[in-house]
Short mmCIF file of C-alpha atoms in Angstrom, two decimals:
data_model
loop_
_atom_site.label_atom_id
_atom_site.label_comp_id
_atom_site.label_asym_id
_atom_site.label_seq_id
_atom_site.Cartn_x
_atom_site.Cartn_y
_atom_site.Cartn_z
CA UNK A 4 0.00 0.00 0.00
CA UNK A 5 1.23 3.49 -0.74
CA UNK A 6 1.70 6.09 1.92
CA UNK A 7 -1.72 7.71 1.26
CA UNK A 8 -3.68 4.49 1.81
CA UNK A 9 -1.73 3.75 5.00
CA UNK A 10 -2.59 7.19 6.36
CA UNK A 11 -6.29 6.73 5.46
CA UNK A 12 -6.43 3.35 7.22
CA UNK A 13 -4.81 4.85 10.28
CA UNK A 14 -7.35 7.67 10.38
CA UNK A 15 -10.30 5.22 9.94
CA UNK A 16 -8.98 2.88 12.62
CA UNK A 17 -8.51 5.81 14.98
CA UNK A 18 -12.07 7.02 14.38
CA UNK A 19 -13.48 3.50 14.86
CA UNK A 20 -11.56 3.18 18.13
CA UNK A 21 -12.82 6.56 19.36
CA UNK A 22 -16.41 5.67 18.43
CA UNK A 23 -16.09 2.31 20.20
CA UNK A 24 -14.84 4.03 23.35
CA UNK A 25 -17.63 6.65 23.11
CA UNK A 26 -20.26 3.92 22.76
CA UNK A 27 -18.78 2.09 25.75
CA UNK A 28 -18.83 5.26 27.88
CA UNK A 29 -22.35 6.03 26.69
CA UNK A 30 -23.59 2.54 27.66
CA UNK A 31 -21.96 2.81 31.08
CA UNK A 32 -23.44 6.27 31.65
CA UNK A 33 -26.84 5.08 30.45
CA UNK A 34 -26.77 2.10 32.76
CA UNK A 35 -25.72 4.28 35.67
CA UNK A 36 -28.48 6.76 34.89
CA UNK A 37 -31.06 3.97 34.63
CA UNK A 38 -30.04 2.63 38.03
CA UNK A 39 -30.24 6.14 39.44
CA UNK A 40 -33.64 6.72 37.85
CA UNK A 41 -34.82 3.35 39.11
CA UNK A 42 -33.74 4.19 42.63
CA UNK A 43 -35.27 7.64 42.43
CA UNK A 44 -38.48 6.15 40.97
CA UNK A 45 -38.63 3.60 43.77
CA UNK A 46 -38.06 6.34 46.31
CA UNK A 47 -40.71 8.46 44.62
CA UNK A 48 -43.18 5.56 44.67
CA UNK A 49 -42.52 5.02 48.37
CA UNK A 50 -43.09 8.71 48.99
CA UNK A 51 -46.17 8.63 46.78
CA UNK A 52 -47.47 5.57 48.60
CA UNK A 53 -46.80 7.22 51.93
CA UNK A 54 -48.43 10.43 50.73
CA UNK A 55 -51.40 8.54 49.29
CA UNK A 56 -51.86 6.66 52.54
CA UNK A 57 -51.62 9.92 54.46
CA UNK A 58 -54.18 11.54 52.15
CA UNK A 59 -56.39 8.47 52.50
CA UNK A 60 -56.18 8.76 56.29
CA UNK A 61 -57.03 12.46 56.06
CA UNK A 62 -60.06 11.70 53.87
CA UNK A 63 -61.48 9.09 56.27
CA UNK A 64 -65.12 9.96 56.84
CA UNK A 65 -67.06 9.40 60.03
CA UNK A 66 -70.81 9.21 60.46
CA UNK A 67 -72.44 10.85 63.47
CA UNK A 68 -75.50 9.25 64.99
CA UNK A 69 -77.89 11.85 66.39
CA UNK A 70 -79.98 10.17 69.06
CA UNK A 71 -81.92 13.06 70.55
CA UNK A 72 -82.60 16.78 70.82
CA UNK A 73 -81.27 19.57 72.99
CA UNK A 74 -84.17 21.64 74.36
CA UNK A 75 -83.82 25.40 74.67
CA UNK A 76 -86.15 27.95 76.18
CA UNK A 77 -85.40 31.61 75.52
CA UNK A 78 -81.82 30.71 74.50
CA UNK A 79 -81.30 28.73 77.70
CA UNK A 80 -80.58 24.99 77.60
CA UNK A 81 -83.08 23.27 79.88
CA UNK A 82 -82.53 19.61 79.01
CA UNK A 83 -82.36 16.86 76.43
CA UNK A 84 -84.79 14.51 74.74
CA UNK A 85 -83.42 10.99 74.42
CA UNK A 86 -83.93 8.86 71.32
CA UNK A 87 -87.37 7.42 72.15
CA UNK A 88 -88.77 10.81 73.19
CA UNK A 89 -87.16 12.41 70.17
CA UNK A 90 -89.22 10.12 67.95
CA UNK A 91 -92.33 11.12 69.89
CA UNK A 92 -91.53 14.74 69.07
CA UNK A 93 -91.12 13.86 65.40
CA UNK A 94 -94.58 12.26 65.42
CA UNK A 95 -96.04 15.54 66.66
CA UNK A 96 -94.14 17.55 64.05
CA UNK A 97 -95.16 15.20 61.21
CA UNK A 98 -91.52 14.39 60.52
CA UNK A 99 -91.81 10.61 60.49
CA UNK A 100 -91.04 9.25 57.04
CA UNK A 101 -89.98 5.74 58.00
CA UNK A 102 -88.77 4.13 61.20
CA UNK A 103 -88.51 0.71 62.80
CA UNK A 104 -90.51 -0.16 65.92
CA UNK A 105 -89.56 -3.17 68.04
CA UNK A 106 -92.47 -4.88 69.79
CA UNK A 107 -93.37 -8.08 71.59
CA UNK A 108 -95.70 -10.43 69.74
CA UNK A 109 -98.52 -12.50 71.24
CA UNK A 110 -95.96 -15.06 72.45
CA UNK A 111 -93.65 -12.51 74.06
CA UNK A 112 -91.05 -12.73 71.29
CA UNK A 113 -89.63 -9.70 69.50
CA UNK A 114 -90.95 -8.55 66.15
CA UNK A 115 -89.99 -5.45 64.17
CA UNK A 116 -92.39 -3.37 62.10
CA UNK A 117 -91.35 -0.71 59.61
CA UNK A 118 -93.41 2.47 59.29
CA UNK A 119 -94.09 3.19 55.62
CA UNK A 120 -96.31 6.25 55.78
CA UNK A 121 -97.85 8.44 58.48
CA UNK A 122 -100.33 11.29 58.76
CA UNK A 123 -100.93 13.87 61.47
CA UNK A 124 -104.15 15.76 62.09
CA UNK A 125 -104.35 18.47 64.73
CA UNK A 126 -107.77 19.54 65.99
CA UNK A 127 -108.21 22.56 68.25
CA UNK A 128 -111.31 23.74 70.02
CA UNK A 129 -111.96 26.21 72.83
CA UNK A 130 -113.81 25.69 76.07
CA UNK A 131 -114.48 29.34 76.93
CA UNK A 132 -110.95 30.72 76.50
CA UNK A 133 -109.18 27.44 77.24
CA UNK A 134 -107.84 25.58 74.20
CA UNK A 135 -108.22 21.82 73.95
CA UNK A 136 -106.14 19.89 71.46
CA UNK A 137 -106.52 16.47 69.88
CA UNK A 138 -103.78 14.83 67.86
CA UNK A 139 -104.87 12.10 65.45
CA UNK A 140 -102.02 9.93 64.20
CA UNK A 141 -102.45 7.40 61.40
CA UNK A 142 -99.74 5.19 59.94
CA UNK A 143 -99.20 1.92 58.10
CA UNK A 144 -96.44 -0.61 58.66
CA UNK A 145 -94.82 -3.72 57.26
CA UNK A 146 -94.01 -6.71 59.44
CA UNK A 147 -90.31 -6.82 58.57
CA UNK A 148 -88.70 -9.14 61.13
CA UNK A 149 -89.75 -12.03 63.37
CA UNK A 150 -87.34 -13.28 66.03
CA UNK A 151 -89.63 -15.89 67.53
CA UNK A 152 -90.35 -19.46 66.52
CA UNK A 153 -94.09 -19.19 65.96
CA UNK A 154 -96.00 -17.69 63.09
CA UNK A 155 -97.60 -14.35 64.00
CA UNK A 156 -98.68 -13.30 60.50
CA UNK A 157 -102.22 -14.45 61.16
CA UNK A 158 -105.31 -12.29 61.51
CA UNK A 159 -105.22 -12.59 65.29
CA UNK A 160 -101.44 -12.13 65.44
CA UNK A 161 -101.55 -9.04 63.23
CA UNK A 162 -104.30 -7.48 65.31
CA UNK A 163 -102.28 -7.89 68.47
CA UNK A 164 -99.22 -6.32 66.81
CA UNK A 165 -101.36 -3.42 65.57
CA UNK A 166 -102.61 -2.79 69.11
CA UNK A 167 -99.07 -2.91 70.46
CA UNK A 168 -97.67 -0.52 67.86
CA UNK A 169 -100.54 1.90 68.58
CA UNK A 170 -99.73 1.77 72.28
CA UNK A 171 -96.02 2.22 71.64
CA UNK A 172 -96.44 5.31 69.47
CA UNK A 173 -99.03 6.81 71.81
CA UNK A 174 -96.74 6.35 74.83
CA UNK A 175 -93.85 8.06 73.00
CA UNK A 176 -96.03 11.04 72.08
CA UNK A 177 -97.56 11.39 75.54
CA UNK A 178 -94.09 11.30 77.11
CA UNK A 179 -93.09 14.32 75.01
CA UNK A 180 -96.32 16.17 75.85
CA UNK A 181 -95.75 15.58 79.57
CA UNK A 182 -92.18 16.83 79.23
CA UNK A 183 -93.42 19.99 77.50
CA UNK A 184 -96.03 20.62 80.19
CA UNK A 185 -93.67 20.03 83.10
CA UNK A 186 -91.06 22.38 81.68
CA UNK A 187 -93.51 24.89 80.12
CA UNK A 188 -91.73 24.66 76.79
CA UNK A 189 -93.62 24.49 73.50
CA UNK A 190 -91.29 22.14 71.62
CA UNK A 191 -93.91 21.07 69.05
CA UNK A 192 -95.09 24.55 68.01
CA UNK A 193 -98.55 24.20 69.48
CA UNK A 194 -98.82 27.96 69.94
CA UNK A 195 -98.58 28.47 66.16
CA UNK A 196 -101.38 25.96 65.58
CA UNK A 197 -103.61 27.71 68.14
CA UNK A 198 -102.87 31.14 66.66
CA UNK A 199 -103.76 29.95 63.15
CA UNK A 200 -106.91 28.28 64.46
CA UNK A 201 -108.23 31.34 66.29
CA UNK A 202 -106.08 34.52 66.42
CA UNK A 203 -108.54 36.34 68.70
CA UNK A 204 -108.52 33.59 71.31
CA UNK A 205 -104.74 33.35 71.08
CA UNK A 206 -104.37 37.06 71.87
CA UNK A 207 -106.26 36.48 75.12
CA UNK A 208 -104.01 33.66 76.35
CA UNK A 209 -100.59 34.46 74.89
CA UNK A 210 -99.43 36.47 77.95
CA UNK A 211 -100.05 33.44 80.19
CA UNK A 212 -99.02 30.82 77.65
CA UNK A 213 -96.75 28.87 80.03
CA UNK A 214 -99.57 28.33 82.53
CA UNK A 215 -102.06 27.57 79.75
CA UNK A 216 -99.76 24.91 78.33
CA UNK A 217 -99.26 23.27 81.73
CA UNK A 218 -103.00 22.84 82.26
CA UNK A 219 -104.11 22.24 78.70
CA UNK A 220 -106.14 19.18 77.80
CA UNK A 221 -104.29 17.29 75.05
CA UNK A 222 -105.59 13.99 73.72
CA UNK A 223 -103.75 11.57 71.44
CA UNK A 224 -105.49 9.06 69.17
CA UNK A 225 -103.39 6.55 67.24
CA UNK A 226 -104.63 4.23 64.51
CA UNK A 227 -102.56 1.97 62.31
CA UNK A 228 -102.60 -1.19 60.24
CA UNK A 229 -100.17 -3.74 58.85
CA UNK A 230 -100.28 -3.88 55.08
CA UNK A 231 -97.61 -6.43 54.18
CA UNK A 232 -95.15 -8.92 55.64
CA UNK A 233 -92.55 -8.79 52.86
CA UNK A 234 -91.70 -12.41 51.99
CA UNK A 235 -92.21 -13.77 55.50
CA UNK A 236 -94.32 -16.91 55.36
CA UNK A 237 -93.17 -18.49 58.59
CA UNK A 238 -90.37 -17.79 61.07
CA UNK A 239 -86.94 -19.19 60.19
CA UNK A 240 -86.73 -21.02 63.51
CA UNK A 241 -90.28 -22.34 63.45
CA UNK A 242 -90.33 -25.92 64.69
CA UNK A 243 -86.95 -25.53 66.36
CA UNK A 244 -86.60 -27.98 69.23
CA UNK A 245 -89.75 -29.94 68.35
CA UNK A 246 -89.47 -33.70 68.31
CA UNK A 247 -90.05 -35.37 64.97
#
């Protein structure tokens, strides 16, 4: 080979060597960067996981169960109505949409009825200047749960449950009325009903409303019926313990 070819080969070989070394360095740098990125990614995922868990903990929601009412009179707290009495107040304010009532059946076992619909009628009349009030409550229920062993979804059994649910609701309402009278606090807005019924009569008694409320005659009539029993045909434990 002449001198020109030898010089060309030398230049090519030198360039190939330099490119080979550059590729080697590039691969090493790339691998190092990938390891670094992998470590950083892992660290980032750990942080993200920790952050996500922290955010999840912060977003935890809690449900509050409100089991009664605080009773105020002229901005002063005078007491509380517990859960059962609170439901009695809701009956008088026509706020009952649906609720479960636990009763004893004819055999002394627990049954649960679900209120489906209710109606409230308030009647007011005056004996001289003294108001007399009658609350008429009507509602229908489903027999939703039987805990006993015997079938109560008979005509006689249903009638007994109807009587018991009437008594239960009436006792809850009367307990609230007695509380209102004893504390002279109109928690079911009876004064508004009297005013709307007869504004002239109300103007005569409004100055002594606390005393009027304490001595007022208030009657409660409750009527109900059971319309359905869902898919209950007989209790699950019917026949339990009987000898075959």
